[in-house]
Tab-separated table of C-alpha atoms in Angstrom:
chain	number	residue	atom	x	y	z
A	19	MET	CA	-45.335	21.716	-39.075
A	20	LYS	CA	-45.657	18.202	-37.664
A	21	LEU	CA	-46.252	17.364	-34.025
A	22	PHE	CA	-45.408	13.777	-33.153
A	23	SER	CA	-47.414	13.014	-30.057
A	24	TYR	CA	-48.646	10.181	-27.871
A	25	SER	CA	-52.306	10.368	-26.825
A	26	SER	CA	-51.787	9.362	-23.183
A	27	CYS	CA	-48.904	11.810	-22.677
A	28	SER	CA	-49.943	14.786	-20.523
A	29	THR	CA	-46.987	16.861	-21.756
A	30	CYS	CA	-48.138	16.280	-25.342
A	31	ARG	CA	-51.649	17.413	-24.421
A	32	ARG	CA	-50.241	20.612	-22.885
A	33	ALA	CA	-48.224	21.284	-26.049
A	34	ILE	CA	-51.283	20.729	-28.272
A	35	LYS	CA	-53.349	23.087	-26.118
A	36	TRP	CA	-50.575	25.709	-26.243
A	37	LEU	CA	-50.303	25.475	-30.043
A	38	LYS	CA	-54.081	25.834	-30.431
A	39	ASN	CA	-54.243	28.753	-27.971
A	40	ASN	CA	-51.567	30.522	-30.020
A	41	ASP	CA	-53.281	29.801	-33.358
A	42	ILE	CA	-50.321	27.814	-34.658
A	43	ALA	CA	-51.288	25.350	-37.375
A	44	PHE	CA	-49.816	21.878	-37.087
A	45	LYS	CA	-50.425	18.334	-38.219
A	46	LEU	CA	-50.877	15.939	-35.300
A	47	ILE	CA	-49.159	12.589	-35.853
A	48	ASP	CA	-49.343	9.527	-33.605
A	49	LEU	CA	-45.728	8.969	-32.571
A	50	LEU	CA	-46.232	5.242	-32.018
A	51	LYS	CA	-47.867	4.565	-35.394
A	52	PHE	CA	-45.829	6.996	-37.502
A	53	PRO	CA	-42.554	7.928	-35.772
A	54	PRO	CA	-40.271	10.584	-37.273
A	55	SER	CA	-38.028	9.218	-40.026
A	56	LYS	CA	-34.449	8.294	-39.288
A	57	GLU	CA	-33.374	11.317	-41.384
A	58	ILE	CA	-35.488	13.696	-39.286
A	59	LEU	CA	-34.123	12.200	-36.055
A	60	ILE	CA	-30.535	12.519	-37.298
A	61	SER	CA	-31.131	16.170	-38.300
A	62	ALA	CA	-32.597	16.923	-34.864
A	63	SER	CA	-29.667	15.227	-33.159
A	64	GLU	CA	-27.195	17.263	-35.216
A	65	LEU	CA	-29.041	20.501	-34.458
A	66	TYR	CA	-29.143	19.759	-30.712
A	67	GLY	CA	-25.499	18.686	-30.789
A	68	ASP	CA	-26.089	15.390	-28.977
A	69	ARG	CA	-28.365	12.447	-29.573
A	70	LYS	CA	-29.182	12.182	-25.856
A	71	TYR	CA	-31.612	15.127	-26.169
A	72	LEU	CA	-33.909	12.938	-28.273
A	73	LEU	CA	-34.341	10.334	-25.546
A	74	ASN	CA	-37.317	9.864	-23.273
A	75	THR	CA	-35.107	8.968	-20.317
A	76	SER	CA	-38.026	8.764	-17.895
A	77	GLY	CA	-39.795	6.081	-19.916
A	78	VAL	CA	-40.111	2.387	-19.138
A	79	MET	CA	-38.539	1.416	-22.472
A	80	TYR	CA	-35.397	3.475	-21.792
A	81	ARG	CA	-35.026	1.983	-18.331
A	82	SER	CA	-35.593	-1.561	-19.596
A	83	ILE	CA	-32.822	-1.213	-22.204
A	84	GLY	CA	-30.555	0.682	-19.823
A	85	SER	CA	-28.579	3.883	-20.247
A	86	ASP	CA	-25.256	2.028	-20.469
A	87	VAL	CA	-26.474	-0.074	-23.402
A	88	ILE	CA	-27.868	2.984	-25.184
A	89	LYS	CA	-24.672	5.005	-24.634
A	90	LYS	CA	-22.607	2.204	-26.217
A	91	MET	CA	-24.773	2.022	-29.355
A	92	THR	CA	-23.291	3.257	-32.605
A	93	ASP	CA	-25.219	6.081	-34.252
A	94	LYS	CA	-26.614	3.600	-36.765
A	95	GLU	CA	-27.845	1.293	-33.976
A	96	PHE	CA	-29.185	4.229	-31.960
A	97	PHE	CA	-31.315	5.719	-34.739
A	98	GLU	CA	-32.549	2.294	-35.850
A	99	GLN	CA	-33.590	1.608	-32.249
A	100	LEU	CA	-35.516	4.913	-32.068
A	101	CYS	CA	-37.375	4.059	-35.274
A	102	MET	CA	-38.166	0.527	-34.096
A	103	GLU	CA	-39.192	1.646	-30.610
A	104	PRO	CA	-40.654	5.176	-30.815
A	105	ARG	CA	-41.400	5.161	-27.071
A	106	LEU	CA	-37.694	5.995	-26.704
A	107	ILE	CA	-38.244	9.352	-28.417
A	108	LYS	CA	-38.792	12.282	-26.100
A	109	ARG	CA	-42.188	13.776	-26.705
A	110	PRO	CA	-43.751	15.817	-27.922
A	111	PHE	CA	-41.471	15.981	-30.937
A	112	LEU	CA	-42.150	18.980	-33.147
A	113	TYR	CA	-40.699	19.172	-36.634
A	114	LYS	CA	-40.916	22.514	-38.406
A	115	SER	CA	-37.916	22.217	-40.732
A	116	ASN	CA	-34.461	20.642	-40.748
A	117	LYS	CA	-33.343	23.728	-38.838
A	118	CYS	CA	-36.196	23.860	-36.329
A	119	PHE	CA	-37.104	21.059	-33.956
A	120	LEU	CA	-38.573	21.165	-30.495
A	121	VAL	CA	-38.280	18.111	-28.280
A	122	GLY	CA	-40.239	17.977	-25.042
A	123	PHE	CA	-42.482	20.880	-24.070
A	124	LYS	CA	-41.122	23.972	-22.380
A	125	GLU	CA	-43.499	26.874	-23.006
A	126	GLU	CA	-40.754	29.542	-22.979
A	127	LYS	CA	-38.677	27.645	-25.535
A	128	TRP	CA	-41.665	27.009	-27.791
A	129	ALA	CA	-42.703	30.687	-27.602
A	130	GLU	CA	-39.165	31.754	-28.475
A	131	LYS	CA	-39.009	29.445	-31.513
A	132	LEU	CA	-42.599	29.653	-32.750
A	133	LEU	CA	-43.884	33.078	-31.733
A	134	LEU	CA	-40.943	35.460	-31.416
A	135	ASN	CA	-39.033	34.078	-34.417
A	136	SER	CA	-41.959	32.933	-36.542
A	137	HIS	CA	-40.218	34.159	-39.702
A	138	GLU	CA	-37.275	31.783	-39.151
A	139	GLY	CA	-36.955	28.034	-39.696
């Protein structure tokens, strides 16, 4: 399991603490240095049903590009942009398998996916 995180992100720190408190093994990856691959991002987008769920809409980078510009991007442009500018990716970004991603940290959702259904995904 890979956790793409950003060291100054308080939500990422909460997710890391939660994973450790629940004895869930994971590999911590610096999101800015080693962002998820385009293939992983596309799989997550397909699983969530919409690419907008991958976006860090509260970030400076998102606001500087503008939601209108991002909405008009083709899928190819969108995923290339995420890879070039990983600050656009909502974090933390947890990759367990191509059928199990968690984007952002909501304790209930993480517990449901990682504790209650630990045999899946």
